Tab-separated table of C-alpha atoms in Angstrom:
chain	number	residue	atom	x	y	z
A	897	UNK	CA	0.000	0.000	0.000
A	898	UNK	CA	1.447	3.326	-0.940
A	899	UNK	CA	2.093	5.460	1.640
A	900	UNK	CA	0.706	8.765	1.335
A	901	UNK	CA	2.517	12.132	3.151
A	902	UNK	CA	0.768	13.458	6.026
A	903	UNK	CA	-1.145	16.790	5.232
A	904	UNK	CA	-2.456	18.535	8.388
A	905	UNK	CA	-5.741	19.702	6.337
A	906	UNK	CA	-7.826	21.292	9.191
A	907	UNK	CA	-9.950	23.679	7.771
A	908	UNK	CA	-9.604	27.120	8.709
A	909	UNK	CA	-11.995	29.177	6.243
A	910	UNK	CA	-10.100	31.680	4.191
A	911	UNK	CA	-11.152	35.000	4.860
A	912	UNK	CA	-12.573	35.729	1.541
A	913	UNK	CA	-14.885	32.578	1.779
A	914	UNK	CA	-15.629	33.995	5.543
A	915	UNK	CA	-16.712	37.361	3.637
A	916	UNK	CA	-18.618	36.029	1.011
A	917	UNK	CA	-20.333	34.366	3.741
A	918	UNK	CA	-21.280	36.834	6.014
A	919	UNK	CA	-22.125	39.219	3.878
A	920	UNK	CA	-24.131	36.211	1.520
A	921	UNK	CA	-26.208	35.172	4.262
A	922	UNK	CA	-27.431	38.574	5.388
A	923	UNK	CA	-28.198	39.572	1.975
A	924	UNK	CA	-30.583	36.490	1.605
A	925	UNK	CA	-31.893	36.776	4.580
A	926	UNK	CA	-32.863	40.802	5.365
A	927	UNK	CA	-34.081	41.757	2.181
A	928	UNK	CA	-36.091	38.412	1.925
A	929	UNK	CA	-37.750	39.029	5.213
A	930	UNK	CA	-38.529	42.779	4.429
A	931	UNK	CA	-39.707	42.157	0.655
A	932	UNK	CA	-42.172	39.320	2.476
A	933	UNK	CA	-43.359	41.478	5.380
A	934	UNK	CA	-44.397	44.437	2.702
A	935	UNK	CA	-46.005	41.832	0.582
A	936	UNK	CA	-48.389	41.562	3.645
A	937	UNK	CA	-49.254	45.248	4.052
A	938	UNK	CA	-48.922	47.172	0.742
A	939	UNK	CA	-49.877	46.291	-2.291
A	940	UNK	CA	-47.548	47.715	-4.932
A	941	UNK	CA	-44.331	45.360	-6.407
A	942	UNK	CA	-43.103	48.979	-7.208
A	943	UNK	CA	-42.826	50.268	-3.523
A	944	UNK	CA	-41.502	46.578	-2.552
A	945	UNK	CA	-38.942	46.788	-4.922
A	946	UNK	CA	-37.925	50.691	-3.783
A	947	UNK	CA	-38.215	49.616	0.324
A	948	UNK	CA	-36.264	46.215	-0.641
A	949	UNK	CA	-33.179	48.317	-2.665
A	950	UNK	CA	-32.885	50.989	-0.195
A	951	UNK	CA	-32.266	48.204	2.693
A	952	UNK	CA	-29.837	46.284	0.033
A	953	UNK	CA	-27.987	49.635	-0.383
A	954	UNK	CA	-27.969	50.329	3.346
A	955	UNK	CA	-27.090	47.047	4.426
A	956	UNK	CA	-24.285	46.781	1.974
A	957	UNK	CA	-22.634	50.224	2.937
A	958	UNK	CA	-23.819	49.593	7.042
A	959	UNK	CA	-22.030	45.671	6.548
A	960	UNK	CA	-19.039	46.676	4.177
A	961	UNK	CA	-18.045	50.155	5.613
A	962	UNK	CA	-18.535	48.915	8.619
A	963	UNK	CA	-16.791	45.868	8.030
A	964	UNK	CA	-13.372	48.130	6.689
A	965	UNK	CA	-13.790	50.426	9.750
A	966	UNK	CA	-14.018	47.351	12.236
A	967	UNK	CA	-10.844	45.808	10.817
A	968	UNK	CA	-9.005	48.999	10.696
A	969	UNK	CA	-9.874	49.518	14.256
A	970	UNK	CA	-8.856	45.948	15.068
A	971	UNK	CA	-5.228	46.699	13.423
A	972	UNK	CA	-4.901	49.683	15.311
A	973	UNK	CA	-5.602	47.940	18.652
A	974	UNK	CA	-3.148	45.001	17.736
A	975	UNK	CA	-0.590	48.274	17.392
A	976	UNK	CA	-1.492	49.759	20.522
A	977	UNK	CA	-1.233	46.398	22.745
A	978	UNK	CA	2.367	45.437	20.912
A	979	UNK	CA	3.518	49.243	21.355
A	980	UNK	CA	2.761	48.484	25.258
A	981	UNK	CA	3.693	44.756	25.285
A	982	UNK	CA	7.416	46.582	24.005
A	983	UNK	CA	6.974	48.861	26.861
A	984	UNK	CA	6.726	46.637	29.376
A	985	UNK	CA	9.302	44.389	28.633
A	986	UNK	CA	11.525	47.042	28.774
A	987	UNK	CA	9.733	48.886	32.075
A	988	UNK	CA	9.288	45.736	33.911
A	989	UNK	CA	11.014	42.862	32.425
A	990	UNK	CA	10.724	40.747	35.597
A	991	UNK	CA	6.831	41.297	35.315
A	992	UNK	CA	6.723	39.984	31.265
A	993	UNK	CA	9.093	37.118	31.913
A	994	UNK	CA	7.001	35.698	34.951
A	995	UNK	CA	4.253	36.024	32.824
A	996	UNK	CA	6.312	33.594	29.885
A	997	UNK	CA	7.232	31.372	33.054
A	998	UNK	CA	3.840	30.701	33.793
A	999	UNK	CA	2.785	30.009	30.357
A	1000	UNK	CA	4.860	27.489	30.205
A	1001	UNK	CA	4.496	26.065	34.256
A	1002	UNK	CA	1.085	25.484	33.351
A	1003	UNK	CA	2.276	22.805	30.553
A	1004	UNK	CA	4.298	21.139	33.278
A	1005	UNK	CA	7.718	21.606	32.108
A	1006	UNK	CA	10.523	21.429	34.826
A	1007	UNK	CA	11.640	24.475	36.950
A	1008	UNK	CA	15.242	24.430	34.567
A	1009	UNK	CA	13.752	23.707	31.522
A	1010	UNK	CA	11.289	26.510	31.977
A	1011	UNK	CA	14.308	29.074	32.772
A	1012	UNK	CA	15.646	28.010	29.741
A	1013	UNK	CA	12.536	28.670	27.646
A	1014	UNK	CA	12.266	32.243	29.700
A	1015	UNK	CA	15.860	33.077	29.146
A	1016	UNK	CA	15.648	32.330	24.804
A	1017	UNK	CA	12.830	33.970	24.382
A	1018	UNK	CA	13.868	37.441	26.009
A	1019	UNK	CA	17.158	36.834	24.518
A	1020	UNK	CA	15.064	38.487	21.063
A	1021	UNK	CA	13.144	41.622	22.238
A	1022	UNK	CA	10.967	41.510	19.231
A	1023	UNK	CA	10.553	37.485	19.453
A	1024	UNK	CA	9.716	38.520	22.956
A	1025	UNK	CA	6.806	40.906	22.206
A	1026	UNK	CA	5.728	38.602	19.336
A	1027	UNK	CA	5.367	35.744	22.420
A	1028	UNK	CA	3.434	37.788	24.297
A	1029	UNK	CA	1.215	39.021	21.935
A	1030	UNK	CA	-0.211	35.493	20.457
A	1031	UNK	CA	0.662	33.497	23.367
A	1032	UNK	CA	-0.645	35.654	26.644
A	1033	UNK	CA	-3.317	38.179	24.372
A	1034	UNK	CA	-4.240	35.460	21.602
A	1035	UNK	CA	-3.273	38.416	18.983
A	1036	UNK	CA	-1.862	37.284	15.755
A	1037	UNK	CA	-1.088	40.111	13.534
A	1038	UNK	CA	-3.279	41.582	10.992
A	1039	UNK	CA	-3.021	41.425	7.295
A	1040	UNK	CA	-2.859	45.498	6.635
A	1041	UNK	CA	-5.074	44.398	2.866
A	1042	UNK	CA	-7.742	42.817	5.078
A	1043	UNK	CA	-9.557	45.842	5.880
A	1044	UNK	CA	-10.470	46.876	2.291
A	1045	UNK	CA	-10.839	43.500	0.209
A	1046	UNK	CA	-13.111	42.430	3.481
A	1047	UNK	CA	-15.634	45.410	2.980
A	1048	UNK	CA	-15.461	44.951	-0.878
A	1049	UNK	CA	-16.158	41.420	-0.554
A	1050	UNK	CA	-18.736	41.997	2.012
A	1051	UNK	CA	-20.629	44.279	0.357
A	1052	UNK	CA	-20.817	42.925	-2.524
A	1053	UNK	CA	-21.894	39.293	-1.505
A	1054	UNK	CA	-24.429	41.606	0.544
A	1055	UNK	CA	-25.789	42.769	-3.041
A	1056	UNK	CA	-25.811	39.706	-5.281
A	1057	UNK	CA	-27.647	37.687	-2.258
A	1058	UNK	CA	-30.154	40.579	-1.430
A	1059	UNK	CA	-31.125	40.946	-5.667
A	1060	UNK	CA	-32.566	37.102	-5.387
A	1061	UNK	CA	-35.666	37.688	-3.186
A	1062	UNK	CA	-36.563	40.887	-4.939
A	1063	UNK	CA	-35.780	39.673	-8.256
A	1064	UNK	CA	-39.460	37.957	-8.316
A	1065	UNK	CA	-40.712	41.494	-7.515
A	1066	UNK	CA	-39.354	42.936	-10.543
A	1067	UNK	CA	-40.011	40.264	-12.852
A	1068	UNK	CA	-44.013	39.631	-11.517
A	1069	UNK	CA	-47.077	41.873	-11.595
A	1070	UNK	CA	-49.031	40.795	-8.740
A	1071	UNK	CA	-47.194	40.887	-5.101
A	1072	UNK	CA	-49.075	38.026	-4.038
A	1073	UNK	CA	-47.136	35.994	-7.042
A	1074	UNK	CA	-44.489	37.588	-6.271
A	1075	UNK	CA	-44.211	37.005	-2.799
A	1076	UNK	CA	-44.747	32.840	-3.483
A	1077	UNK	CA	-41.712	33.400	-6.222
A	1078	UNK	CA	-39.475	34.936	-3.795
A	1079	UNK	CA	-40.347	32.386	-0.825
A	1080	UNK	CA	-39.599	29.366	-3.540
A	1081	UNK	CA	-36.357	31.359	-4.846
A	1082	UNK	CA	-34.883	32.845	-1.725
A	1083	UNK	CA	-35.453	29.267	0.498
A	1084	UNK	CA	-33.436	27.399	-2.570
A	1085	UNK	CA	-31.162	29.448	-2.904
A	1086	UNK	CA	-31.058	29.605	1.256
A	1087	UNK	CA	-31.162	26.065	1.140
A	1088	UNK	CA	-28.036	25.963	-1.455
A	1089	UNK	CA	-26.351	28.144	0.347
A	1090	UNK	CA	-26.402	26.689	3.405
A	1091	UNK	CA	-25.387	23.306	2.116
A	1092	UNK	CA	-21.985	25.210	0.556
A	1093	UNK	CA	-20.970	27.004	3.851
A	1094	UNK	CA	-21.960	23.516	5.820
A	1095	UNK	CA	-19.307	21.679	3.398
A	1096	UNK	CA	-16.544	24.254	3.781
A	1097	UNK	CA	-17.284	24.515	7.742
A	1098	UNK	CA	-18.331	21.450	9.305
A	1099	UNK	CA	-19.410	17.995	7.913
A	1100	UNK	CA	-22.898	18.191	8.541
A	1101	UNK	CA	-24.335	20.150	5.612
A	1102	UNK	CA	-27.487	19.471	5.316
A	1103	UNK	CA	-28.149	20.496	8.807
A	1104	UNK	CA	-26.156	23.325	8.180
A	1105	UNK	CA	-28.654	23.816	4.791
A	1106	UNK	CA	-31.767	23.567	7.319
A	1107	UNK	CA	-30.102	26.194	10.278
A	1108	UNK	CA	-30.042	28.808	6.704
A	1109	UNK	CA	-33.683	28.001	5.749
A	1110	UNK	CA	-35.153	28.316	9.157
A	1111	UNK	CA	-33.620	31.505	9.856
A	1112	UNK	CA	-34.107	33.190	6.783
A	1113	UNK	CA	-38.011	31.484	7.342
A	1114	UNK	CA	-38.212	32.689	10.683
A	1115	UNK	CA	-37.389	36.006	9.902
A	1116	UNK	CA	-39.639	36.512	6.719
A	1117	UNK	CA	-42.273	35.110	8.761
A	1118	UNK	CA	-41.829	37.469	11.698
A	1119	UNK	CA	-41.388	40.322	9.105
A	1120	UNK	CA	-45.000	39.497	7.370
A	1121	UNK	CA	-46.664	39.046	10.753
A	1122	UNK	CA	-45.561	42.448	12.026
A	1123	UNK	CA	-46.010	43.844	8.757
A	1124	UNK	CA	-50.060	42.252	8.775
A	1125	UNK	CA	-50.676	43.491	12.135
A	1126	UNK	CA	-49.594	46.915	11.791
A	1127	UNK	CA	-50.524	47.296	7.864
B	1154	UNK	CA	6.459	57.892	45.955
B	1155	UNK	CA	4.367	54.490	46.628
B	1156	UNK	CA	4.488	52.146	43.988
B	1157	UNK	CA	1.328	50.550	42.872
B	1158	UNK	CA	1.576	47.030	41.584
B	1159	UNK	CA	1.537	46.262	38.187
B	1160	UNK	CA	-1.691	45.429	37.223
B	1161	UNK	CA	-1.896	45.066	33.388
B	1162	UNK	CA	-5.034	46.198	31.939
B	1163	UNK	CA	-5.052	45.274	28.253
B	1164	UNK	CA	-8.571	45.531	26.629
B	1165	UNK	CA	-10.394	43.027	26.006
B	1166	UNK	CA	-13.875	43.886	25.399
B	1167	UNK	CA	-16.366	41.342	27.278
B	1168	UNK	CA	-18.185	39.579	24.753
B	1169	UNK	CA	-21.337	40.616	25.904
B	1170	UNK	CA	-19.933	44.350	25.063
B	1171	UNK	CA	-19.053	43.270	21.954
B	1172	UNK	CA	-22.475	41.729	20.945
B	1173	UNK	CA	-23.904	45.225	22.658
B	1174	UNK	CA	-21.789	46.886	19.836
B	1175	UNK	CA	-22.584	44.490	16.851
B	1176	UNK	CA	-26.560	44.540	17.629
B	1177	UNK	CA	-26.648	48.189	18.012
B	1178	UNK	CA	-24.595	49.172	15.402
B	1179	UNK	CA	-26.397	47.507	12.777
B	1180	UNK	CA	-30.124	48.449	14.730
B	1181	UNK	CA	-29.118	52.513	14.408
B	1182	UNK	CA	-27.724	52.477	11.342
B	1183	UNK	CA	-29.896	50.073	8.312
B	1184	UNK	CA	-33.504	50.641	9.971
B	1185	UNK	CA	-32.454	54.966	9.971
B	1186	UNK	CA	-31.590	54.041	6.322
B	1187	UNK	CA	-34.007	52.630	5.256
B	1188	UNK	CA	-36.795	54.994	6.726
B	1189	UNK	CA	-34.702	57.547	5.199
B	1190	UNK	CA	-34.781	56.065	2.122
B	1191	UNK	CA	-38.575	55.359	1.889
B	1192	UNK	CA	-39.384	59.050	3.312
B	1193	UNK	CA	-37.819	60.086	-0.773
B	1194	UNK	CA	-40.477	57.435	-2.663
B	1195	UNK	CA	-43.287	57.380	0.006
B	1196	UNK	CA	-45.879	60.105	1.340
B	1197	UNK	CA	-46.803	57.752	4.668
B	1198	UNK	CA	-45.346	57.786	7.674
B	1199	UNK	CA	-47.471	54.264	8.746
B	1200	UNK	CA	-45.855	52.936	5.734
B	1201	UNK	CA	-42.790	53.601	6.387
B	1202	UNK	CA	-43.579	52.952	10.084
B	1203	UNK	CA	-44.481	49.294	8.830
B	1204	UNK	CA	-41.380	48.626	6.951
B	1205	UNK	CA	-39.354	49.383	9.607
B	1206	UNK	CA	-40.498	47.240	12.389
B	1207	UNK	CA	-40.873	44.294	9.673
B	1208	UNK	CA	-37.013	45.481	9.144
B	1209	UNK	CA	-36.436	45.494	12.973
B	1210	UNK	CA	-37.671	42.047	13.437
B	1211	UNK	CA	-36.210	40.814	10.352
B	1212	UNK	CA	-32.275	42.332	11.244
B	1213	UNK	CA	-32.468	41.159	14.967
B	1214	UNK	CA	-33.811	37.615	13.555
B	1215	UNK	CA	-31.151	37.418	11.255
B	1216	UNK	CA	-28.629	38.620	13.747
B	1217	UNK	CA	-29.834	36.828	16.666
B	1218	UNK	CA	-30.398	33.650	15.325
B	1219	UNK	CA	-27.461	33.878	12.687
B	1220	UNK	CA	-25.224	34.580	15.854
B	1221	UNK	CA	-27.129	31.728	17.743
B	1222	UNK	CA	-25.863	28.670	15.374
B	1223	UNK	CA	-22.071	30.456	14.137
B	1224	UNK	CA	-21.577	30.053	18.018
B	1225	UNK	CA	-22.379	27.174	17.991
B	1226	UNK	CA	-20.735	25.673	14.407
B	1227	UNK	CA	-18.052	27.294	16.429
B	1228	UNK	CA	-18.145	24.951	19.486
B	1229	UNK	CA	-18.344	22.248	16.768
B	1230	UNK	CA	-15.800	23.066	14.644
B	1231	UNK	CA	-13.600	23.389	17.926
B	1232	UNK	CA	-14.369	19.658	18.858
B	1233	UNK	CA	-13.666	17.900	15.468
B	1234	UNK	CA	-10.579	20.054	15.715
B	1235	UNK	CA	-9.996	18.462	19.276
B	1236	UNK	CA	-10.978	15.081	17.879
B	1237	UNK	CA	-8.661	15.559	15.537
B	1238	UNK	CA	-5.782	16.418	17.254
B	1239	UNK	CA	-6.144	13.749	19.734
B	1240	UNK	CA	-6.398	10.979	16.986
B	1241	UNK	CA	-2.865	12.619	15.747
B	1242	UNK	CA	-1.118	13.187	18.946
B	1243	UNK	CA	-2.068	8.688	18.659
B	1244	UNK	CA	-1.547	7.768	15.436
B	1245	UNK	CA	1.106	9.895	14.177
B	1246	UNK	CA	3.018	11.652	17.269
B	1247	UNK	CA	6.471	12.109	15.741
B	1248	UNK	CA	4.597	14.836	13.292
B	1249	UNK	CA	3.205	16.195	15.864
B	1250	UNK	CA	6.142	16.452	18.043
B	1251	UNK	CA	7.961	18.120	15.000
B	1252	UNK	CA	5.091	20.478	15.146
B	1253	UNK	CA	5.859	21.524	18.546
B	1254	UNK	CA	9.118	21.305	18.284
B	1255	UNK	CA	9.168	23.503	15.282
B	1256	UNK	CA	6.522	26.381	17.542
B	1257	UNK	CA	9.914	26.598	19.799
B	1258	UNK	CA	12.705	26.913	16.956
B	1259	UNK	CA	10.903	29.491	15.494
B	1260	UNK	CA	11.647	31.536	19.085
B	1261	UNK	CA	15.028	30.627	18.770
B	1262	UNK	CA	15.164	28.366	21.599
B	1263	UNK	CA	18.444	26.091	21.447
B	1264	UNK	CA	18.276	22.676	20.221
B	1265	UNK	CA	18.291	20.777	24.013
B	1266	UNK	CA	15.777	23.003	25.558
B	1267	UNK	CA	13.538	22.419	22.566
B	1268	UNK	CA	13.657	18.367	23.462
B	1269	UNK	CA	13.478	19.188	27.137
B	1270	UNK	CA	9.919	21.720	26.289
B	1271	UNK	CA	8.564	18.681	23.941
B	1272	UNK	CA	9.054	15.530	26.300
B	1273	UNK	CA	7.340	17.488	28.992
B	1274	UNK	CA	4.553	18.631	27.042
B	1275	UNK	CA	4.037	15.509	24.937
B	1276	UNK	CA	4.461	13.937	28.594
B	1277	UNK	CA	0.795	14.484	28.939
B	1278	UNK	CA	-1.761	13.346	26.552
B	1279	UNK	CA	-4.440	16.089	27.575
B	1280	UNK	CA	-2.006	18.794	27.857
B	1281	UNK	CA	-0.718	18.110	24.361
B	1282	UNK	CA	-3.694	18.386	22.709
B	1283	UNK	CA	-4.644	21.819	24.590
B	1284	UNK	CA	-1.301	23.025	23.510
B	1285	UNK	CA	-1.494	22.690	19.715
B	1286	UNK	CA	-5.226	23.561	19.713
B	1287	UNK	CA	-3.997	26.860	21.058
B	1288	UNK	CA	-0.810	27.014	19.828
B	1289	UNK	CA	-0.789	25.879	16.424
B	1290	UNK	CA	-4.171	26.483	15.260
B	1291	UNK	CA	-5.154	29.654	17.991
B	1292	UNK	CA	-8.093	27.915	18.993
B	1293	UNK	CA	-9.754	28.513	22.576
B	1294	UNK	CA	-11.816	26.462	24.676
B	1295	UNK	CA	-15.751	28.043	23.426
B	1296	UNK	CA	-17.881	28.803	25.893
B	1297	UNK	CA	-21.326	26.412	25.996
B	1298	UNK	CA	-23.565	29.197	27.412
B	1299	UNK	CA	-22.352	32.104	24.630
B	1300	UNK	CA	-24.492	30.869	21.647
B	1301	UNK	CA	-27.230	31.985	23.587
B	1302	UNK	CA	-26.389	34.807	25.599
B	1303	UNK	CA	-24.635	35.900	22.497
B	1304	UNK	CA	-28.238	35.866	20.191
B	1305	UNK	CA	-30.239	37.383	22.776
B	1306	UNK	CA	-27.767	40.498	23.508
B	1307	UNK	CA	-27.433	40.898	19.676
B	1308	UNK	CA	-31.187	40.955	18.956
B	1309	UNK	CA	-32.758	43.152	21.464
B	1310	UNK	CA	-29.576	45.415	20.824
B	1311	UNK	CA	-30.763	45.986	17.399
B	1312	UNK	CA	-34.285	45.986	18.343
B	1313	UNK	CA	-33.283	48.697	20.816
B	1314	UNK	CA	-31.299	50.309	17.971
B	1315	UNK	CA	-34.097	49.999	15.569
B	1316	UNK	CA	-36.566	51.647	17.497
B	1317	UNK	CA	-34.306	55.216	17.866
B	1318	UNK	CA	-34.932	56.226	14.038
B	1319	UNK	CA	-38.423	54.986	13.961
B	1320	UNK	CA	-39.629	57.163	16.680
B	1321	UNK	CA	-40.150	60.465	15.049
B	1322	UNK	CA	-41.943	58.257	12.660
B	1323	UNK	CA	-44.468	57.557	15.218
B	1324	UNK	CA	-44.323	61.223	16.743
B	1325	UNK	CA	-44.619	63.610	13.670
B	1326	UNK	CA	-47.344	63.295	11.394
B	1327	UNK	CA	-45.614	64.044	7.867
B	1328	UNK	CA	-42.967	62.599	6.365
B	1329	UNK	CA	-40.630	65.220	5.789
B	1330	UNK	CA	-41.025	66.565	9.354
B	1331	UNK	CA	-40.204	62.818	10.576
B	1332	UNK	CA	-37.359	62.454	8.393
B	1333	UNK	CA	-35.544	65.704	9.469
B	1334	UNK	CA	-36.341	64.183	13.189
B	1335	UNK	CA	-35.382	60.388	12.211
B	1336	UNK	CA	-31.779	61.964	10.714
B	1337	UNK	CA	-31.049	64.382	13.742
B	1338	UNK	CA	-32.170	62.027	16.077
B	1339	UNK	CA	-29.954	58.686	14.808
B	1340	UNK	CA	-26.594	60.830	13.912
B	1341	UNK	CA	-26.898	62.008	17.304
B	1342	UNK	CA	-27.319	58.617	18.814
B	1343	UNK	CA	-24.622	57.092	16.225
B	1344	UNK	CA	-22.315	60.076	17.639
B	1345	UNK	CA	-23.055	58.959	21.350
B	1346	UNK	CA	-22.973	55.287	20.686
B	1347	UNK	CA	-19.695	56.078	18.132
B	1348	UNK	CA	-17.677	58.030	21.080
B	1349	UNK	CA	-18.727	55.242	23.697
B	1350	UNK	CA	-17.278	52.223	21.739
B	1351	UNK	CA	-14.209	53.902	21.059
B	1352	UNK	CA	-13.419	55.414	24.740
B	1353	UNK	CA	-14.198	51.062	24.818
B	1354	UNK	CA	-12.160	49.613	21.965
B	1355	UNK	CA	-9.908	52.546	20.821
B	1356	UNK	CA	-7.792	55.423	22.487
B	1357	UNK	CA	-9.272	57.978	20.052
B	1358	UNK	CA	-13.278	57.893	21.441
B	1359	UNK	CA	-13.902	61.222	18.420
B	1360	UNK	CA	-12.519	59.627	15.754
B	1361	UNK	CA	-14.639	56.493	16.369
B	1362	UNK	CA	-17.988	58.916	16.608
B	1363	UNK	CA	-16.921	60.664	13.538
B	1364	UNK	CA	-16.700	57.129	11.594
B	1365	UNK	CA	-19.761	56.180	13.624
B	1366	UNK	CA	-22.278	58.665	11.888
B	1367	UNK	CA	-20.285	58.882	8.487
B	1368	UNK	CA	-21.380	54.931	7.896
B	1369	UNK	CA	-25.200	56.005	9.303
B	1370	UNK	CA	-24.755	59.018	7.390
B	1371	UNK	CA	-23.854	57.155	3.773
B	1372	UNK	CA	-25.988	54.473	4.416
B	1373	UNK	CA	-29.176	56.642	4.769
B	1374	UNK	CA	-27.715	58.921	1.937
B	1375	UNK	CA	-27.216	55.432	-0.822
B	1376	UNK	CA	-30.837	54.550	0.482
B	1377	UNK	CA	-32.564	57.833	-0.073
B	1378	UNK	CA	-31.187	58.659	-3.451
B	1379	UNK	CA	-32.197	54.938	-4.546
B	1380	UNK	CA	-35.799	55.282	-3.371
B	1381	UNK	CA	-35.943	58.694	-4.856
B	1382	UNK	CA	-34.820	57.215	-7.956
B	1383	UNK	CA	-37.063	54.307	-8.668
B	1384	UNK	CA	-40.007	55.882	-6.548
């Protein structure tokens, strides 16, 4: 039998995917929900269409912009916490390496071995900071690109998965018709979508395909209740 | 002088700050949008009224319930991670030793204290696999009661969010009067709730309230000129 190399393949979603999929499953979802709860109070495809491309244009801005500003922030903080991290080693040195000492007691090395650890990994002040950072604050550095490419991504996913509920608004007369199309389209396409992101991120997809339909049902449904009640 | 001790204070938001954040920031900003939006195309404020509560309970839906299962595909992605590891650390420990092995190198730690840091951590079973969960793929332990905690916070956040712009809606009788209300209103709240996160997550608590209202601010902007457009 032919032997073949061991690949460590644990999946760790690359961030585009994780971007297409946030911004996917909200644009399903929101737009769905609000085009369905109109469909129960008004009675114009025309004013559906208008409410449902003003909330895809706000949620796309709202997820994307917000999305850029959030990862610029987070780069920032990971600056801030290294630019003290660098103080302290040099401030209080004793402080940082009792802190790399007790990493490392907790995995049960030896009293020796554990000086030895301490006493290479100060030997590098920047090796030292980079320690602290992912080891004691769980901070790995951030890729400076991130910020933009995640809020393009984002925002766009936000827009292609928010155009297939109304697209049944545009295309029939009646919102009653319309409203069936988009519940058939948008829970397929839910449904197809959930199956995908359950492949990439665990191995139960068709579970993962039901989670997506039920809360992009839930939420129509809540949306058209309201809507009825108050409409 | 007296000498306080060292107490290091690095942030780190609690989560249930963070869901705070993500539930509100969302609830101020797409509902304000899209009532903005709708007040260019539509001469009703119970119209509008009724979109935005379907939008309200559609968002915090979406949010709460979308946060609800990630936490917990989270939790299950971090087992079959676990599962995995421990099946490794069995079947194939002298990759996995390299693995840890090659963690230490990489801080520069000399040959013989490298051995010394893997035979004590390999030395346990449980300890090994906690190490390279953490370690190699920067995994933490999830906690069980989050998923929950984590949906509710987000979803009455944005339902507490939502209900900020709607008000004048409910106040004022015409449109345009609501609309001037809705948009003084929200930017002021986005401008409170901006500054407040970033005396939280930043150093520069302005900066954040300036980028705060200019996403509310664009968002409501994109939405009004589409509605105005098509309506």
């Amino acid at each position: 039998m032919p032997q073949t190399p061991h690949i460590e393949k644990h999946f760790t979603a690359s961030e585009t995917v994780r971007d297409l999929v946030i911004g996917m499953s909200d644009g399903l979802t929101v737009p769905f929900a609000l085009a369905a709860g109109l469909s129960g109070a008004v009675d114009s495809t025309a004013l559906i269409i208008t409410a449902g491309l003003a909330e895809v244009a706000a949620g796309a801005i709202a997820m994307g912009l917000g999305g850029y500003l959030a990862a610029r922030t987070d780069a920032e903080h990971y600056a801030s916490e290294k630019a003290r991290e660098e103080r302290e080693t040099r401030e209080v040195p004793a402080v940082e390496e009792a802190e790399v000492a007790a990493v490392f007691r907790g995995y049960g090395l030896p009293e020796d071995t554990v000086a030895a650890v301490v006493a290479a990994i100060k030997a590098d002040p920047n090796r030292w900071v980079e320690f602290m950072m992912r080891f004691e604050l769980g901070m790995q550095v951030p890729d400076p690109r991130r910020a933009r490419n995640s809020a393009i991504t984002i925002a766009l996913a936000y827009v292609a998965g928010g155009l297939v509920p109304l697209a049944p608004y545009f295309v029939l007369g009646s919102v009653h018709a319309a409203l069936i199309g988009s519940v058939v389209t948008t829970l397929s396409a839910l449904s197809v979508f959930g199956y995908v992101k359950g492949r990439f991120t665990t191995n139960r997809p068709l579970r993962s395909a039901g989670q997506t339909v039920l809360v992009g049902g839930l939420a129509a449904a809540a949306a058209f209740t309201i809507a009825k009640l108050i409409g």
